[in-house]
Every structure is written in structure tokens, then in C-alpha cells.
Short mmCIF file of C-alpha atoms and ligand atoms in Angstrom, two decimals:
data_model
loop_
_atom_site.label_atom_id
_atom_site.label_comp_id
_atom_site.label_asym_id
_atom_site.label_seq_id
_atom_site.Cartn_x
_atom_site.Cartn_y
_atom_site.Cartn_z
CA MET A 34 -14.05 16.26 90.56
CA SER A 35 -17.30 15.51 88.80
CA THR A 36 -20.68 17.19 90.16
CA LEU A 37 -22.18 14.44 91.53
CA SER A 38 -18.49 13.41 94.13
CA GLY A 39 -19.37 13.13 97.84
CA ARG A 40 -22.68 14.56 97.08
CA ARG A 41 -25.50 12.51 99.08
CA ILE A 42 -27.95 11.20 97.20
CA VAL A 43 -31.60 8.68 98.09
CA LEU A 44 -32.37 6.30 95.70
CA GLY A 45 -35.49 5.48 95.73
CA VAL A 46 -36.52 1.88 93.85
CA ALA A 47 -39.80 0.99 93.39
CA GLY A 48 -41.28 -2.62 92.90
CA GLY A 49 -41.02 -2.61 89.08
CA ILE A 50 -39.13 -5.01 86.24
CA ALA A 51 -36.77 -2.44 85.52
CA ALA A 52 -35.63 -2.29 89.03
CA TYR A 53 -32.31 -4.55 87.79
CA LYS A 54 -31.58 -1.48 86.18
CA SER A 55 -31.79 0.42 89.10
CA VAL A 56 -28.18 -1.46 89.95
CA GLU A 57 -26.52 -0.42 87.29
CA VAL A 58 -27.38 3.54 88.27
CA CYS A 59 -25.99 3.05 91.91
CA ARG A 60 -23.15 1.51 90.83
CA ARG A 61 -22.81 4.02 88.54
CA LEU A 62 -23.77 7.21 91.15
CA VAL A 63 -21.20 5.41 93.30
CA ASP A 64 -18.58 4.91 90.85
CA ALA A 65 -18.77 8.46 90.83
CA GLY A 66 -18.23 9.61 94.11
CA ALA A 67 -21.60 10.10 95.22
CA HIS A 68 -22.70 8.53 98.75
CA VAL A 69 -25.94 6.20 98.07
CA SER A 70 -28.49 5.29 100.21
CA VAL A 71 -31.03 3.11 98.82
CA ILE A 72 -34.92 2.80 99.67
CA MET A 73 -36.19 -0.59 98.56
CA THR A 74 -40.33 -0.83 98.27
CA GLU A 75 -41.39 -4.22 99.65
CA ASP A 76 -42.79 -5.19 96.41
CA ALA A 77 -39.16 -3.77 94.60
CA HIS A 78 -37.45 -6.85 97.18
CA ARG A 79 -39.07 -8.94 94.30
CA PHE A 80 -36.96 -8.03 91.47
CA VAL A 81 -34.36 -7.14 93.24
CA GLY A 82 -32.51 -8.47 96.13
CA PRO A 83 -31.09 -5.84 98.43
CA VAL A 84 -28.01 -7.72 99.12
CA THR A 85 -27.12 -6.76 95.74
CA PHE A 86 -27.97 -2.58 95.94
CA SER A 87 -26.23 -3.06 100.04
CA ALA A 88 -22.59 -5.13 98.11
CA LEU A 89 -22.94 -1.58 95.61
CA SER A 90 -23.98 1.36 97.20
CA SER A 91 -23.09 3.44 100.75
CA GLU A 92 -25.26 1.52 103.65
CA ARG A 93 -27.13 -0.83 103.93
CA VAL A 94 -30.29 -1.21 102.09
CA HIS A 95 -33.43 0.34 103.43
CA THR A 96 -36.84 -0.40 102.98
CA SER A 97 -39.30 -0.71 106.23
CA LEU A 98 -40.49 2.48 108.19
CA TRP A 99 -39.86 0.95 110.98
CA ASP A 100 -37.03 -1.70 111.15
CA ASP A 101 -33.90 0.95 110.98
CA ASP A 102 -31.95 1.71 113.98
CA SER A 103 -33.29 5.69 113.72
CA ALA A 104 -36.48 5.93 114.75
CA ILE A 105 -37.41 8.42 112.52
CA PRO A 106 -35.62 6.84 109.35
CA HIS A 107 -37.31 9.06 106.32
CA THR A 108 -36.54 12.34 108.20
CA ARG A 109 -33.24 10.82 108.52
CA LEU A 110 -32.81 10.24 104.97
CA GLY A 111 -35.34 12.73 103.25
CA GLN A 112 -32.97 15.92 105.26
CA SER A 113 -29.34 14.20 104.98
CA ALA A 114 -29.76 14.04 101.20
CA ASP A 115 -28.73 16.49 98.89
CA LEU A 116 -30.53 14.45 96.12
CA VAL A 117 -33.79 12.03 95.90
CA ILE A 118 -33.84 10.12 93.14
CA VAL A 119 -37.17 7.24 91.66
CA ALA A 120 -35.87 4.85 89.32
CA PRO A 121 -37.94 3.29 88.61
CA ALA A 122 -40.98 5.37 89.49
CA THR A 123 -43.91 3.01 89.32
CA ALA A 124 -47.51 4.43 88.81
CA ARG A 125 -48.35 3.69 92.49
CA VAL A 126 -45.38 5.67 93.97
CA LEU A 127 -46.35 8.71 91.75
CA SER A 128 -49.46 8.58 93.16
CA ALA A 129 -48.80 8.17 95.94
CA TYR A 130 -45.96 10.57 96.15
CA ALA A 131 -48.57 12.99 94.39
CA THR A 132 -51.09 12.49 96.73
CA GLY A 133 -48.84 12.78 100.24
CA TYR A 134 -50.32 9.51 101.13
CA SER A 135 -47.01 8.10 102.84
CA ALA A 136 -47.44 4.21 103.91
CA ASP A 137 -43.90 3.19 103.19
CA LEU A 138 -40.39 4.57 103.52
CA LEU A 139 -39.49 5.23 100.20
CA VAL A 140 -42.93 8.02 99.95
CA ALA A 141 -42.21 8.89 103.34
CA THR A 142 -39.04 9.89 102.21
CA LEU A 143 -39.56 11.81 99.46
CA ILE A 144 -42.60 13.59 101.40
CA ALA A 145 -39.80 14.45 103.99
CA THR A 146 -37.01 15.50 101.88
CA ARG A 147 -36.18 19.56 100.74
CA ALA A 148 -34.28 18.01 98.51
CA PRO A 149 -34.48 18.05 94.74
CA VAL A 150 -36.57 15.06 93.67
CA LEU A 151 -35.80 12.71 89.75
CA VAL A 152 -38.21 10.97 89.40
CA CYS A 153 -37.69 8.03 86.48
CA PRO A 154 -40.90 6.21 85.85
CA ALA A 155 -41.04 2.98 84.04
CA MET A 156 -44.11 1.13 83.45
CA HIS A 157 -46.54 -0.42 80.24
CA THR A 158 -46.86 2.06 77.82
CA GLU A 159 -51.16 1.54 79.17
CA MET A 160 -50.33 2.39 82.33
CA TRP A 161 -48.28 5.20 81.64
CA GLU A 162 -50.42 6.78 79.42
CA HIS A 163 -53.51 6.68 81.57
CA PRO A 164 -54.61 9.87 82.90
CA SER A 165 -54.07 9.11 85.90
CA VAL A 166 -50.56 8.65 86.03
CA GLN A 167 -49.85 11.51 83.56
CA ASP A 168 -52.27 14.48 86.01
CA ASN A 169 -50.21 13.05 89.02
CA LEU A 170 -46.97 13.76 86.85
CA ALA A 171 -48.59 16.89 85.96
CA VAL A 172 -49.05 18.26 89.81
CA LEU A 173 -45.41 16.76 90.59
CA ARG A 174 -43.57 18.15 87.90
CA ALA A 175 -45.77 22.24 88.73
CA ARG A 176 -44.33 21.17 92.04
CA GLY A 177 -41.11 21.20 90.72
CA VAL A 178 -40.34 17.92 90.80
CA ARG A 179 -38.24 16.47 87.86
CA VAL A 180 -39.51 13.90 85.76
CA LEU A 181 -37.38 11.66 83.03
CA ASP A 182 -39.85 10.65 81.01
CA PRO A 183 -39.63 6.71 80.16
CA GLU A 184 -38.12 6.17 76.66
CA SER A 185 -40.04 3.52 73.90
CA GLY A 186 -38.54 0.85 73.48
CA ARG A 187 -38.94 -3.62 74.21
CA LEU A 188 -41.18 -3.83 77.49
CA ALA A 189 -41.16 -7.17 79.69
CA GLY A 190 -43.77 -9.73 78.50
CA GLY A 191 -42.54 -9.04 75.05
CA ASP A 192 -44.50 -5.58 74.28
CA SER A 193 -42.90 -3.43 73.08
CA GLY A 194 -43.98 0.93 72.89
CA ALA A 195 -43.54 4.31 75.74
CA GLY A 196 -42.83 3.25 78.72
CA ARG A 197 -38.82 2.11 79.15
CA LEU A 198 -36.75 2.81 82.08
CA ALA A 199 -35.24 6.36 80.68
CA ASP A 200 -31.47 4.65 79.99
CA PRO A 201 -29.31 4.57 84.04
CA ALA A 202 -26.38 7.26 82.01
CA ARG A 203 -29.14 9.03 81.13
CA ILE A 204 -30.47 8.73 84.92
CA VAL A 205 -27.09 9.72 86.47
CA ALA A 206 -26.13 12.98 83.59
CA ALA A 207 -29.87 13.87 84.71
CA ALA A 208 -29.00 13.80 88.20
CA ALA A 209 -25.95 15.56 87.52
CA GLU A 210 -27.65 18.82 85.58
CA VAL A 211 -30.12 18.80 88.97
CA LEU A 212 -27.61 18.70 91.15
CA GLY A 213 -25.13 21.31 88.71
CA ALA A 214 -27.94 23.46 88.49
CA SER A 215 -26.88 26.91 89.17
CA ARG A 216 -28.15 28.76 92.00
CA ASP A 217 -26.98 32.59 89.88
CA MET A 218 -30.63 34.70 90.79
CA GLU A 219 -29.60 34.11 94.64
CA GLY A 220 -29.84 37.44 96.05
CA LEU A 221 -32.03 38.86 94.18
CA HIS A 222 -36.46 39.46 94.68
CA VAL A 223 -38.22 38.04 92.38
CA VAL A 224 -41.39 39.15 91.75
CA VAL A 225 -43.66 37.63 89.30
CA THR A 226 -47.67 37.68 88.57
CA ALA A 227 -50.11 34.78 86.96
CA GLY A 228 -53.27 34.41 85.77
CA GLY A 229 -56.30 35.85 84.08
CA THR A 230 -58.28 38.79 86.54
CA ARG A 231 -61.45 38.32 86.70
CA GLU A 232 -63.62 41.79 87.05
CA PRO A 233 -67.01 41.82 88.74
CA ILE A 234 -70.01 42.29 86.44
CA ASP A 235 -72.41 41.37 89.51
CA ALA A 236 -72.02 39.91 92.99
CA VAL A 237 -72.01 36.28 91.09
CA ARG A 238 -70.33 37.34 87.42
CA VAL A 239 -67.30 38.09 85.84
CA ILE A 240 -65.40 39.05 82.96
CA ALA A 241 -62.87 36.56 82.33
CA ASN A 242 -59.91 34.96 80.54
CA ARG A 243 -58.44 31.92 79.42
CA SER A 244 -55.38 32.20 81.01
CA SER A 245 -54.69 29.20 83.71
CA GLY A 246 -51.11 30.16 85.40
CA LYS A 247 -49.75 27.52 84.74
CA GLN A 248 -46.74 29.65 82.61
CA GLY A 249 -46.53 32.22 85.62
CA TYR A 250 -45.25 28.93 88.72
CA ALA A 251 -43.37 27.62 86.45
CA VAL A 252 -41.60 31.11 86.20
CA ALA A 253 -41.55 31.36 89.93
CA ALA A 254 -41.04 27.83 90.34
CA VAL A 255 -37.38 28.15 87.92
CA ALA A 256 -35.92 30.87 89.54
CA ALA A 257 -36.89 29.46 93.28
CA GLU A 258 -34.86 26.76 92.79
CA ARG A 259 -32.29 29.21 90.99
CA GLY A 260 -32.10 30.88 94.63
CA ALA A 261 -34.26 33.92 94.38
CA ARG A 262 -36.81 34.88 96.88
CA VAL A 263 -39.71 34.57 94.67
CA THR A 264 -43.13 36.92 95.44
CA LEU A 265 -45.88 34.78 93.20
CA VAL A 266 -49.05 37.42 92.46
CA SER A 267 -51.61 35.06 91.92
CA THR A 268 -55.16 35.10 90.51
CA VAL A 269 -55.54 30.94 90.39
CA ASP A 270 -54.72 27.90 93.17
CA LEU A 271 -51.72 25.67 91.47
CA PRO A 272 -50.32 24.09 94.00
CA VAL A 273 -47.14 26.17 94.94
CA PRO A 274 -43.54 25.94 94.11
CA PRO A 275 -41.81 24.94 97.08
CA GLY A 276 -40.05 28.67 98.66
CA VAL A 277 -42.67 30.78 97.13
CA THR A 278 -44.86 33.32 98.64
CA VAL A 279 -48.08 33.96 96.93
CA VAL A 280 -49.78 37.29 97.03
CA CYS A 281 -53.61 36.79 96.25
CA ALA A 282 -55.43 38.95 93.56
CA GLU A 283 -58.50 38.80 91.76
CA THR A 284 -58.81 42.02 89.81
CA ALA A 285 -56.89 43.90 88.06
CA ALA A 286 -57.12 46.95 90.88
CA GLN A 287 -56.03 43.89 93.30
CA MET A 288 -53.53 43.00 90.97
CA LYS A 289 -52.15 46.41 90.96
CA SER A 290 -51.79 47.64 94.33
CA ALA A 291 -49.98 44.26 95.42
CA VAL A 292 -47.50 44.62 92.30
CA ASP A 293 -46.71 48.54 93.19
CA THR A 294 -45.89 47.32 96.63
CA LEU A 295 -43.65 44.44 95.89
CA ALA A 296 -41.92 46.90 93.04
CA PRO A 297 -39.96 49.09 95.16
CA SER A 298 -37.84 45.91 96.71
CA ALA A 299 -37.68 43.74 93.38
CA ASP A 300 -34.90 43.18 91.23
CA VAL A 301 -36.93 41.27 88.42
CA ILE A 302 -40.30 41.63 87.54
CA VAL A 303 -41.97 39.20 85.40
CA MET A 304 -45.71 40.46 83.92
CA THR A 305 -46.79 36.96 83.37
CA ALA A 306 -50.70 37.46 84.22
CA ALA A 307 -53.35 38.24 81.53
CA VAL A 308 -54.18 41.36 82.91
CA ALA A 309 -57.74 41.88 81.98
CA ASP A 310 -57.44 45.68 79.32
CA PHE A 311 -61.53 46.84 80.28
CA ARG A 312 -63.56 46.17 82.96
CA PRO A 313 -67.49 46.79 84.11
CA VAL A 314 -67.60 50.66 84.75
CA ARG A 315 -69.53 49.45 88.04
CA THR A 316 -70.23 46.48 89.49
CA ALA A 317 -74.26 46.42 89.71
CA ASP A 318 -75.17 45.12 93.99
CA GLY A 319 -76.59 41.63 94.64
CA LYS A 320 -77.01 39.66 91.75
CA LEU A 321 -78.50 41.02 88.26
CA LYS A 322 -82.08 39.17 87.90
CA LYS A 323 -83.06 37.53 84.70
CA ARG A 324 -86.27 39.33 84.46
CA ASP A 325 -85.20 42.81 84.90
CA GLY A 326 -83.36 42.05 81.15
CA ALA A 327 -79.76 41.92 79.25
CA PRO A 328 -77.69 44.38 81.37
CA GLU A 329 -76.22 47.25 79.58
CA ILE A 330 -72.04 46.86 80.80
CA VAL A 331 -70.14 50.07 80.34
CA LEU A 332 -66.13 49.23 80.37
CA GLU A 333 -63.55 51.55 81.02
CA PRO A 334 -60.15 50.61 80.47
CA THR A 335 -58.06 48.75 84.16
CA PRO A 336 -55.22 50.92 84.33
CA ASP A 337 -51.71 48.93 82.70
CA ILE A 338 -49.71 47.57 85.17
CA LEU A 339 -46.84 46.98 83.03
CA ALA A 340 -46.27 50.21 81.02
CA GLY A 341 -46.71 51.70 85.29
CA LEU A 342 -43.93 50.12 86.39
CA GLY A 343 -42.30 50.84 82.84
CA ALA A 344 -42.56 54.96 83.57
CA ALA A 345 -40.97 53.99 87.53
CA LYS A 346 -38.16 51.99 86.85
CA ARG A 347 -35.40 51.93 89.15
CA PRO A 348 -32.31 51.57 87.52
CA GLY A 349 -30.65 47.69 88.27
CA GLN A 350 -34.55 46.74 87.89
CA THR A 351 -35.56 44.37 84.84
CA LEU A 352 -38.76 44.51 83.48
CA VAL A 353 -40.37 41.26 81.62
CA GLY A 354 -43.61 41.99 79.76
CA PHE A 355 -45.24 39.01 77.64
CA ALA A 356 -47.30 39.56 75.15
CA ALA A 357 -50.09 36.83 73.43
CA GLU A 358 -50.78 37.34 70.23
CA THR A 359 -52.72 36.26 67.04
CA ASP A 360 -51.01 38.45 64.05
CA ASP A 361 -48.28 40.83 63.50
CA LEU A 362 -46.24 39.23 66.29
CA GLU A 363 -43.08 40.83 65.86
CA SER A 364 -44.16 44.77 65.43
CA ASN A 365 -46.69 44.02 68.50
CA ALA A 366 -43.92 42.33 70.72
CA LEU A 367 -41.84 45.29 70.05
CA ASP A 368 -43.88 48.35 70.03
CA LYS A 369 -45.03 46.89 74.14
CA LEU A 370 -40.85 46.24 74.48
CA ARG A 371 -40.45 50.12 73.38
CA ARG A 372 -44.08 51.71 74.51
CA LYS A 373 -43.72 49.76 78.51
CA ASN A 374 -39.88 50.21 78.48
CA LEU A 375 -39.38 46.55 79.09
CA ASP A 376 -36.52 44.76 79.20
CA MET A 377 -37.74 41.91 78.06
CA VAL A 378 -40.66 41.00 76.14
CA VAL A 379 -41.35 37.24 75.70
CA ALA A 380 -44.23 37.36 72.83
CA ASN A 381 -46.16 33.88 71.49
CA ASP A 382 -49.02 33.63 69.05
CA VAL A 383 -52.00 32.15 71.21
CA SER A 384 -54.14 31.40 67.70
CA ALA A 385 -51.60 27.90 66.49
CA PRO A 386 -51.78 24.98 68.75
CA GLY A 387 -50.01 23.89 72.13
CA VAL A 388 -48.77 27.59 72.51
CA GLY A 389 -50.38 29.47 75.39
CA PHE A 390 -53.57 29.99 77.00
CA GLY A 391 -54.44 26.31 79.25
CA HIS A 392 -51.84 24.07 77.64
CA ASP A 393 -48.48 22.83 78.73
CA THR A 394 -47.16 23.39 76.81
CA ASN A 395 -45.70 26.77 74.79
CA ALA A 396 -43.86 28.54 71.85
CA VAL A 397 -42.09 31.09 72.71
CA THR A 398 -39.86 34.33 71.31
CA ILE A 399 -37.94 36.17 73.53
CA TYR A 400 -36.51 39.85 72.01
CA LEU A 401 -34.56 41.84 74.37
CA SER A 402 -34.48 45.29 74.73
CA THR A 403 -30.80 45.46 73.25
CA GLY A 404 -31.89 44.59 70.00
CA GLY A 405 -31.25 40.71 70.81
CA GLN A 406 -34.09 37.85 70.27
CA LYS A 407 -34.13 33.79 71.38
CA SER A 408 -36.83 31.89 69.86
CA VAL A 409 -38.20 28.57 71.79
CA SER A 410 -39.62 26.57 70.04
CA LEU A 411 -42.70 24.30 71.25
CA ALA A 412 -41.49 23.18 74.55
CA SER A 413 -43.01 22.48 78.46
CA LYS A 414 -43.82 25.79 80.49
CA ARG A 415 -40.83 24.71 82.66
CA SER A 416 -38.15 24.90 79.77
CA VAL A 417 -39.62 28.04 78.56
CA ALA A 418 -39.65 29.23 81.99
CA VAL A 419 -36.00 28.35 81.96
CA HIS A 420 -34.80 29.87 78.19
CA LEU A 421 -36.51 33.42 80.16
CA LEU A 422 -34.98 33.78 83.53
CA ASP A 423 -31.82 32.56 81.50
CA SER A 424 -31.97 35.34 79.34
CA VAL A 425 -32.68 37.77 82.63
CA VAL A 426 -29.46 36.72 83.65
CA GLN A 427 -27.80 37.13 81.09
CA VAL A 428 -29.66 40.92 80.31
CA ARG A 429 -28.15 41.58 84.33
CA GLY A 430 -25.10 40.53 83.29
N1 CTP B 727 -50.79 44.18 80.93
C1 CTP B 727 -50.84 45.11 82.52
N2 CTP B 727 -51.85 45.51 82.47
C2 CTP B 727 -52.79 45.66 82.02
C3 CTP B 727 -53.03 44.73 80.73
C4 CTP B 727 -51.04 44.44 80.40
O1 CTP B 727 -49.59 44.83 82.65
N3 CTP B 727 -53.54 46.45 82.02
C5 CTP B 727 -49.13 43.92 80.92
C6 CTP B 727 -49.63 41.60 81.08
O2 CTP B 727 -49.51 41.50 81.81
C7 CTP B 727 -48.98 41.99 80.06
C8 CTP B 727 -48.51 42.79 78.99
O3 CTP B 727 -48.49 43.50 79.35
O4 CTP B 727 -47.21 41.09 80.39
C9 CTP B 727 -49.33 42.96 77.59
O5 CTP B 727 -50.39 42.78 77.73
P1 CTP B 727 -51.37 43.28 76.61
O6 CTP B 727 -52.69 43.52 77.43
O7 CTP B 727 -51.08 42.40 75.36
O8 CTP B 727 -50.67 44.74 76.26
P2 CTP B 727 -51.32 45.67 75.49
O9 CTP B 727 -50.47 46.50 75.08
O10 CTP B 727 -51.72 46.42 76.26
O11 CTP B 727 -52.20 45.44 74.61
P3 CTP B 727 -52.99 45.27 73.07
O12 CTP B 727 -52.50 43.84 71.84
O13 CTP B 727 -54.33 45.83 72.69
O14 CTP B 727 -51.97 46.56 72.36
#
């Protein structure tokens, strides 16, 4: 029996020329045994007749929020779905989904569902590359939406370039992958830290660092999708991944207090945060004034949260640290692994292009206390999170 057999899939079709390829996606899903409900936008009707989809899918096509038998078709379709696919996803639908502008049945269903969502964008290259489209996709990705990037090739009007809808076979394979994604972290409490700490100098100034928090959020999102109960101790304000509980922290001391409170119930702790190593000995009351001259700021070390966790580690608890390095990656990382009593250290060379702080991509080597290691070449932070958690599941046996 295939992963798709018996699964309820909502197939959203937006108004783009690639809508005709979605007919093939629908047919393949039905052939694989899925129950497929098709939602077409008004614009999609200009490209493909609804009768075509009705004939192939498992029920008549839905388009409007208002003409269904149910008074609330979007919640009915969204609640009963195991997966929602949008193919093709146009720039308009991506924008509406990212901002919650649920003016039609398709976007209302996307907002109403708790099922995983796979979007398959298709549009002209100029539109695909436009920052508005890429920004909306970044927001959706950060929320855990799967994006199957378009392919390069011939486009409508004889143009050629990136933006062609992914091949129907790839869309169906991606759908099977999403549905088959294992819940191998079910029953675990995973604590993740994210972002850089900010250590106050006075009432308005802080010592900060370049960490964006994106890698920590990706780890939290993937762990939650894999069934873990996830608590994210964060210093940054990014969209909260579904199913993740956020605890806010700003300074190293606040982060330590939050993590130490959570540690006794944590099965896995991933210290992704860039914790300041030093903080001002004292914080000035109010704002330091320029007229008083440049202040002398005396620093003291912050508590090493991770080393404290390593010293107090319970049997069965898995501790993961990060090592952002600019040279001697391996020896520095292995030194941290031993010194802080970690099960795993995720090392990256932050001087390499596209790696680490602020980027959407990362390249890491994961060193295990058991001696193994795994390199992940430049990939999305989400993909690095998947490899990291694969290693966690592996070391926990
Ligand atoms: N870390 C921590 N508490 C600190 C500093 C760092 O918990 N006060 C954690 C980070 O979250 C990260 C790991 O320790 O997971 C690596 O931090 P880093 O500062 O690179 O390690 P150190 O050994 O302190 O640093 P150095 O490179 O200076 O040897």
C-alpha cells in the first residue's frame, strides 16, 4: 500500500497556465489511492474547466466560500485534510497565504488547516525572482510550509527560465514524502535555544551579536513536525513554528534561568543560541550621556549555560552544542564536545560564504561523542535541522 493510499488530500489550483499540469497531479494522486478534493480559484477556471478536475478527483470541484453545501467549506476541507497541496501556487496566492488575506476558499482553507502544506510555485522568471515573492516564501518556509521550487525551462509565451511548475511526478513524490515523514521524536521533550543574547550597557545600549535565530527556529520546527514537544527559548521575534512553545529571553542570565528550569524535563537540548561570552560588570542606570565622555566598559564572563548542562546531564539526556568558528574548525569543535560533556557538536565555519549568522543557508559538520561525524554541505537551515535531528535520533538509538 502506498503512503498516499486512503489519505485525504486537498489539491489547490491557482490561476496560472500551469493549472493544466495539475490535472496530471490530480490523476496520479487518485491513482495512488488518495481521496482528492480540488479547490480551484476563480482565475484557475480561465485555464482549465472544473469538469476536468471533477471527472478525475474524488468529489466535485470547490471554488467559492459561499456555494458549497456546507456553510463553512474551508474549515471542513481544512480539518479533514491529511495534506494540502497548492499547484500551481501563483504570486497572488503565496502573498495572500503569507499575510492571512483569506478572501477566497483556497486561502481560507490554507489558513484553517492544521495539516502539512506543500506549495509548488509556478510563474514567470521575473515574478519568481521578485523580492516580494521570495520574502513571502521565506515567511511560509519559516512556518513549516514545504516549498517545491519550480524548475527551469520553457515558460508560457515562448520565454525560458526559472519558474516552470515542478514535474507532476515530483509533486506527487514530494506529497508522499511529506505524508510519510516519520514521527520519530514523538514522546520527547526537546528544548532549543535561538538567537543572540543582548547584554545591557545602559538603559538603551546593548552588546549583541549577528545571530538571526533562523537555525534554532528551523530545529524547533522540524522537531515539532517529527512529533516532539518543543520549547524554544528565543531572543528574537520570528514567526513561531506550529506546535512550538516560545519562552522569551534577552540576556545570557535570562536564557540560563529559562533553560535550567526546562532542563530537568528535557530529553534533548539543542543550544543553537549565540550566547554572549562577556557582559558589562554593571549596567548604568538610565542612558549614558555623550557629554560625560566615552565610558569605560568593564566586562565579566557570562555563565556558560551549555557547560552547566553538560555537568548536570542526566542519563538518557542528549546535549547538542554549536561551534561557530573561523579557523581550526575540527579541533575547536572536538575540544568543545569534550570540555562541555556534549553528545554532539554542530560546527560551522562562519567565515565561509553563505554560512551561519544571518543567512538562510548553512554548512556544518556534526561531530558525535561516539567518534562519528557527518558533513552537510551548503543547504537550507531547515535541511541542516533535519540532518541534526537525524543524528539526535540515531545517537539515542
Ligand atoms: N554557550 C553557552 N553559554 C555561553 C556561551 C556559549 O551555552 N555563555 C553555548 C552556545 O550556545 C553554543 C556553544 O556553547 O552551543 C559554543 O559556544 P562558544 O562560545 O563558541 O564556546 P566557547 O567554548 O565558550 O568559546 P570559544 O570559542 O571562545 O572557546
